[in-house]
Each structure stands twice: as structure tokens, then as C-alpha cells.
Amino acid sequence: MYQIDDNAIKDETILKCRDFKDAVRFCIEVCAKERKEVAYELEMDEAHLSRVISNNPEDRRHFPTDKFFKLMDVCGNEIPLRWLALKRGYGLRKLKSAL
């Protein structure tokens, strides 16, 4: 799995996302995969993925909540999770493994 260094993306950059849909779109944009590859790994049609992350205010569709964890795994970053935490006034740090 490809993983970007989450520290390479500053909190200030993530906070520029207007809403959660923007954070999901940014998560996909910064990963090294094409959108069609991300859609395939999420078991979604590419057209559907494009619609649910579109910047069209008239389109009320949302990214499926049951795919958030898979999205972050596929894209190799935690941008949506970090955006949520930052918007709520929290920071994130990875917990050390019990091993």
C-alpha cells in the first residue's frame, strides 16, 4: 500500500477544505493513484465516486460513510480524519502499538 507522510501536509492546508466533501476530495487528489484506481479499490463505479466528491452545490450526494476507513487505507493518508479532528479543535497523533 502506498502511504504519504501525513506530516508533509500541514494542518493549515487541510483546514482550507470548506467541508468534509472537500477533505475527501483532497485525500484522493494527493494520493499517487488515479481516481479510477481509487474507485476500483473502493468497489465503486468511477462515475459514482466523481459525483459524490463533486464540487457541485446542487448535488446533495455524499461519500458513503461505510467506506471512509477503506478510503484512507487506499489513499494512504488520514486527511478526512484529520479534517474532522481539526474542525472540532483536536489534533491527532498515532498511538503506539501494544507490541
Tab-separated table of C-alpha atoms in Angstrom:
chain	number	residue	atom	x	y	z
A	1	MET	CA	0.000	0.000	0.000
A	2	TYR	CA	1.295	3.454	-0.906
A	3	GLN	CA	1.422	5.849	2.017
A	4	ILE	CA	2.261	9.528	2.012
A	5	ASP	CA	3.834	11.160	5.011
A	6	ASP	CA	0.835	12.760	6.715
A	7	ASN	CA	3.224	15.244	8.333
A	8	ALA	CA	4.078	16.569	4.865
A	9	ILE	CA	0.582	18.056	4.671
A	10	LYS	CA	0.178	20.863	7.160
A	11	ASP	CA	-2.930	21.328	9.285
A	12	GLU	CA	-3.388	24.781	7.748
A	13	THR	CA	-3.640	23.201	4.298
A	14	ILE	CA	-6.215	20.684	5.456
A	15	LEU	CA	-8.248	23.430	7.130
A	16	LYS	CA	-8.588	25.147	3.751
A	17	CYS	CA	-11.099	22.430	2.876
A	18	ARG	CA	-14.521	24.072	3.208
A	19	ASP	CA	-16.344	20.924	4.176
A	20	PHE	CA	-15.939	17.203	4.617
A	21	LYS	CA	-16.565	16.579	0.920
A	22	ASP	CA	-13.587	18.823	0.151
A	23	ALA	CA	-11.473	16.832	2.625
A	24	VAL	CA	-12.433	13.553	0.931
A	25	ARG	CA	-11.652	15.035	-2.495
A	26	PHE	CA	-8.278	16.344	-1.210
A	27	CYS	CA	-7.491	12.904	0.243
A	28	ILE	CA	-7.912	11.415	-3.232
A	29	GLU	CA	-6.098	14.230	-5.044
A	30	VAL	CA	-2.890	13.954	-3.009
A	31	CYS	CA	-2.561	10.196	-3.287
A	32	ALA	CA	-0.425	8.718	-6.047
A	33	LYS	CA	-3.346	6.828	-7.598
A	34	GLU	CA	-5.665	7.737	-10.423
A	35	ARG	CA	-9.288	8.334	-9.458
A	36	LYS	CA	-10.395	5.257	-11.398
A	37	GLU	CA	-7.943	3.116	-9.408
A	38	VAL	CA	-9.247	4.555	-6.130
A	39	ALA	CA	-12.826	3.861	-7.255
A	40	TYR	CA	-11.937	0.299	-8.197
A	41	GLU	CA	-10.299	-0.389	-4.833
A	42	LEU	CA	-13.326	1.112	-3.063
A	43	GLU	CA	-15.571	-1.158	-5.155
A	44	MET	CA	-17.337	1.883	-6.591
A	45	ASP	CA	-18.093	2.963	-10.108
A	46	GLU	CA	-15.744	5.801	-11.112
A	47	ALA	CA	-18.670	7.964	-12.237
A	48	HIS	CA	-20.382	7.497	-8.874
A	49	LEU	CA	-17.193	8.388	-6.985
A	50	SER	CA	-16.824	11.512	-9.117
A	51	ARG	CA	-20.402	12.542	-8.353
A	52	VAL	CA	-20.138	12.036	-4.577
A	53	ILE	CA	-16.977	14.147	-4.363
A	54	SER	CA	-18.035	16.754	-6.928
A	55	ASN	CA	-17.906	20.427	-6.098
A	56	ASN	CA	-21.478	20.902	-7.308
A	57	PRO	CA	-23.540	22.561	-4.532
A	58	GLU	CA	-26.735	21.394	-6.231
A	59	ASP	CA	-25.729	17.737	-5.892
A	60	ARG	CA	-26.613	16.582	-2.369
A	61	ARG	CA	-24.920	13.163	-2.634
A	62	HIS	CA	-22.318	12.277	-0.030
A	63	PHE	CA	-19.412	9.892	0.161
A	64	PRO	CA	-20.648	6.602	1.711
A	65	THR	CA	-19.783	6.535	5.402
A	66	ASP	CA	-19.081	2.802	5.358
A	67	LYS	CA	-16.129	3.450	3.005
A	68	PHE	CA	-14.272	6.137	4.989
A	69	PHE	CA	-11.713	3.800	6.563
A	70	LYS	CA	-11.142	1.987	3.273
A	71	LEU	CA	-10.692	5.356	1.517
A	72	MET	CA	-7.915	6.362	3.900
A	73	ASP	CA	-6.268	2.937	3.515
A	74	VAL	CA	-6.497	3.072	-0.296
A	75	CYS	CA	-5.192	6.655	-0.484
A	76	GLY	CA	-2.545	6.177	2.187
A	77	ASN	CA	-3.415	9.272	4.192
A	78	GLU	CA	-5.679	10.364	7.045
A	79	ILE	CA	-6.822	13.713	5.625
A	80	PRO	CA	-10.573	13.252	6.248
A	81	LEU	CA	-9.946	12.126	9.833
A	82	ARG	CA	-7.522	14.989	10.454
A	83	TRP	CA	-10.007	17.500	8.973
A	84	LEU	CA	-12.738	16.278	11.326
A	85	ALA	CA	-10.441	16.473	14.353
A	86	LEU	CA	-9.135	19.923	13.437
A	87	LYS	CA	-12.653	21.271	12.882
A	88	ARG	CA	-13.564	20.050	16.366
A	89	GLY	CA	-10.457	21.637	17.903
A	90	TYR	CA	-8.399	18.468	18.299
A	91	GLY	CA	-5.098	17.248	16.945
A	92	LEU	CA	-4.227	13.678	16.045
A	93	ARG	CA	-1.306	11.508	16.891
A	94	LYS	CA	-0.825	7.872	16.017
A	95	LEU	CA	-0.960	5.573	19.021
A	96	LYS	CA	1.990	3.276	19.592
A	97	SER	CA	1.292	-0.391	19.076
A	98	ALA	CA	0.992	-2.637	22.127
A	99	LEU	CA	3.664	-4.792	20.503
